Tab-separated table of C-alpha atoms in Angstrom:
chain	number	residue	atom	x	y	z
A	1	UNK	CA	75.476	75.689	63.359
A	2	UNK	CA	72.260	73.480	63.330
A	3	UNK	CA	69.301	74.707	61.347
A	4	UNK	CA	65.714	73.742	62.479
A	5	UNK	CA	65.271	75.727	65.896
A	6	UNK	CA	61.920	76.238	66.217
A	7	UNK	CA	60.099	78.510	68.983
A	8	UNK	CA	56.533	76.636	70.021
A	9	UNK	CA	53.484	76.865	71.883
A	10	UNK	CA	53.478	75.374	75.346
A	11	UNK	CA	49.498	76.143	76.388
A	12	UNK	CA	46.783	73.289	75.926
A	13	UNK	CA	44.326	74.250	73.616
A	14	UNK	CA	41.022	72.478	74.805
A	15	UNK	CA	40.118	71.738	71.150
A	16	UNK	CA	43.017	70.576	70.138
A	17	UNK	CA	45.036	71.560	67.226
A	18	UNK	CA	44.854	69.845	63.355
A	19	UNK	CA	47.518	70.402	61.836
A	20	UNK	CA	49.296	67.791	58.926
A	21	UNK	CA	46.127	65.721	58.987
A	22	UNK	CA	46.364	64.810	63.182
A	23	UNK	CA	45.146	66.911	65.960
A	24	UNK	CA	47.864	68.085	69.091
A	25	UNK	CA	47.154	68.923	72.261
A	26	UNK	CA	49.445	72.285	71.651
A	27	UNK	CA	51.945	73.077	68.938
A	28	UNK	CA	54.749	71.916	70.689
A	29	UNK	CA	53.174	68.374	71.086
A	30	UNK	CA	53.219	68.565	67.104
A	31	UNK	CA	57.084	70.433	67.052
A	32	UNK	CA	58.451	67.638	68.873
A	33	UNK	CA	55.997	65.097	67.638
A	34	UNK	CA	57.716	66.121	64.097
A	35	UNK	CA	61.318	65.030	65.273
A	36	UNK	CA	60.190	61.328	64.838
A	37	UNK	CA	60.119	59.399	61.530
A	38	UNK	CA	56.253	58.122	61.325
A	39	UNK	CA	57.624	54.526	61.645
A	40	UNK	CA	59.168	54.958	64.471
A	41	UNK	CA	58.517	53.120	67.689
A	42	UNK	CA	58.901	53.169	71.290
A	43	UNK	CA	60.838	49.506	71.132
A	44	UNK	CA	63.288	50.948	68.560
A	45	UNK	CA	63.868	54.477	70.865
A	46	UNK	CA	65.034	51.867	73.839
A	47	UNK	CA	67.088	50.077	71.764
A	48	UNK	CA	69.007	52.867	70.287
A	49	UNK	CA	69.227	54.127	74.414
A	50	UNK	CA	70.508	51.354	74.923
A	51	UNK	CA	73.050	51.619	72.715
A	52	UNK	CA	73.919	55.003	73.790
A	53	UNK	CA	73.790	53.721	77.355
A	54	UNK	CA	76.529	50.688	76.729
A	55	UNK	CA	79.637	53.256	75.179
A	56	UNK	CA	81.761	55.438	76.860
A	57	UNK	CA	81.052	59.128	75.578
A	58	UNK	CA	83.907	60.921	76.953
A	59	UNK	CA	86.419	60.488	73.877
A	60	UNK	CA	84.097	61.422	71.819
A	61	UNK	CA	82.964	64.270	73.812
A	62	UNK	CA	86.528	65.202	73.895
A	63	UNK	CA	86.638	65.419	70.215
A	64	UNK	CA	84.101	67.457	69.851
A	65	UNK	CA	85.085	70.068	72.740
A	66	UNK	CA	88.768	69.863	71.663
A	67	UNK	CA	87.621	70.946	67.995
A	68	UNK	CA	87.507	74.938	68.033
A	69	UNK	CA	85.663	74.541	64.533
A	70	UNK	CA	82.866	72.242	65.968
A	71	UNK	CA	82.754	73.531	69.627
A	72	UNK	CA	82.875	77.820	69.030
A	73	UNK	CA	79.512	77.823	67.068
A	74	UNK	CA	78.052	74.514	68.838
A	75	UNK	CA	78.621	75.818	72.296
A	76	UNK	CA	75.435	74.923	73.720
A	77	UNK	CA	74.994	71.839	71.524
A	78	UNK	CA	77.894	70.137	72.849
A	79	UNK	CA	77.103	71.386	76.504
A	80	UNK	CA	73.359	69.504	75.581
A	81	UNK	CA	75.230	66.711	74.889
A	82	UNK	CA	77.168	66.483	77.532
A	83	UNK	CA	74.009	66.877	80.092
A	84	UNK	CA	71.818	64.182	78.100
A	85	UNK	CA	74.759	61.765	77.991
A	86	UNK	CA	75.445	60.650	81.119
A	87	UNK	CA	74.245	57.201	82.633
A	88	UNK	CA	71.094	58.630	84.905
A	89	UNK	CA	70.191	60.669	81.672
A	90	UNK	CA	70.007	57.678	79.333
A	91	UNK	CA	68.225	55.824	82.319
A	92	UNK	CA	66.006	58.881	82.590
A	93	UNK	CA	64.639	58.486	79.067
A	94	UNK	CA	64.370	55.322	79.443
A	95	UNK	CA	62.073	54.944	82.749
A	96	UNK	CA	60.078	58.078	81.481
A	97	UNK	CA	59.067	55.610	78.108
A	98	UNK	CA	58.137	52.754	80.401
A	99	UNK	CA	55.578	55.612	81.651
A	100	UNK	CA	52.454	56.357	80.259
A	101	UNK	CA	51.065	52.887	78.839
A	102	UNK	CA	53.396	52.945	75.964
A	103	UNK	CA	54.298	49.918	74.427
A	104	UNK	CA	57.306	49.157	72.552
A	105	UNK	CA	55.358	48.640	69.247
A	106	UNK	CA	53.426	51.970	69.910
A	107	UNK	CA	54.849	54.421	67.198
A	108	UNK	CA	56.888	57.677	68.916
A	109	UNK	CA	54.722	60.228	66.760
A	110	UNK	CA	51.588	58.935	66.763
A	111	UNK	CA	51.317	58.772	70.926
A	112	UNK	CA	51.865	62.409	71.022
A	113	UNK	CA	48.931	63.021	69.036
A	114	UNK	CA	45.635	63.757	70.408
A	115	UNK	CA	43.329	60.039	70.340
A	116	UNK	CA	41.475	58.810	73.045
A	117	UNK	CA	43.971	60.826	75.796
A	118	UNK	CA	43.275	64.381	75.686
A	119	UNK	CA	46.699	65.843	77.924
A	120	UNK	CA	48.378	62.135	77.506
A	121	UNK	CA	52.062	64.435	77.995
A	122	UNK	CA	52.090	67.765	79.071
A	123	UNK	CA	53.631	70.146	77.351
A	124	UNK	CA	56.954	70.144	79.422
A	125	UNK	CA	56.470	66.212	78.296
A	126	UNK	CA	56.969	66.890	75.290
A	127	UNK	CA	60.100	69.614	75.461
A	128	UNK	CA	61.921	67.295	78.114
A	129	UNK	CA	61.275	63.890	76.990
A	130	UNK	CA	60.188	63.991	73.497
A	131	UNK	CA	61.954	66.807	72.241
A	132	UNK	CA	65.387	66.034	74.332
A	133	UNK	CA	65.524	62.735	73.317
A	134	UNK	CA	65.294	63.413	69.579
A	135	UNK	CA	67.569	66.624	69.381
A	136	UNK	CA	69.871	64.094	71.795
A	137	UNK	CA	70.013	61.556	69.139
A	138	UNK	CA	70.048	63.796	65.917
A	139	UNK	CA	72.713	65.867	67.590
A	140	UNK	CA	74.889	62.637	68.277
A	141	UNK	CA	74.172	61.374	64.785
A	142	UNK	CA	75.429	64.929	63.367
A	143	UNK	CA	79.010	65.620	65.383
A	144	UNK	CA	79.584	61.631	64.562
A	145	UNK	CA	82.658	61.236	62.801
A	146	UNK	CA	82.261	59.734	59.185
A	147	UNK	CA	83.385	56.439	60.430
């Protein structure tokens, strides 16, 4: 099983929200916000797509469904993996970071944080693009064999 399921907040609030010394346009800007390491930029998120995008998941898929042990408790993990990698996923996630004037040296945390854009993502932003994407590549990270 994977710890760190968190329920959040999708409504705005119109003041925003401070909370760890930033201010969100909702808690689950700031849930999914979380998932990134503050260094983190928008440049390195394509490249690792891109990586995801040039290898052939269905081995390792395969694996992982084939493996009572891993598959039983990880039901819907592995069935979240299997939606988020196919080809017009990866592409997905990465058109929907060309969006939004981000830049590749913008950092992934800091953009969904309130600045000068008030609403920049909405909330269903955040869950489907931000929070997808991260749980997508923590998720392959963690049912990785050692190797």
């Amino acid at each position: 099983m994977i710890a760190g399921r968190v329920l959040s907040n999708w409504y705005p609030i119109e003041e925003g929200i401070r909370l760890h010394g930033a201010v969100y346009d909702s808690t689950e800007h700031f849930w999914q916000a979380m998932k990134y390491h503050p260094d983190t930029t928008i440049g390195e998120l394509k490249e690792l797509i891109a990586l995801l995008q040039g290898k052939d998941w269905s081995l390792w898929l395969k694996r992982v469904e084939d493996d009572p042990k891993i598959y039983l408790p990880n039901a819907y993990a592995v069935e979240f993996l299997r939606f988020n990698l196919r080809a017009e996923r990866l592409k997905w996630f990465d058109e929907e970071l060309g969006k939004h004037g981000l830049r590749d040296v913008d950092h992934a945390r800091l953009v969904q944080q309130r600045r000068e854009n008030a609403f920049r993502f909405s909330a269903f932003d955040e869950k489907i693009l931000w929070g997808d994407l991260a749980d997508l590549l923590h998720m392959v990270y963690t049912f990785s064999a050692a190797d």
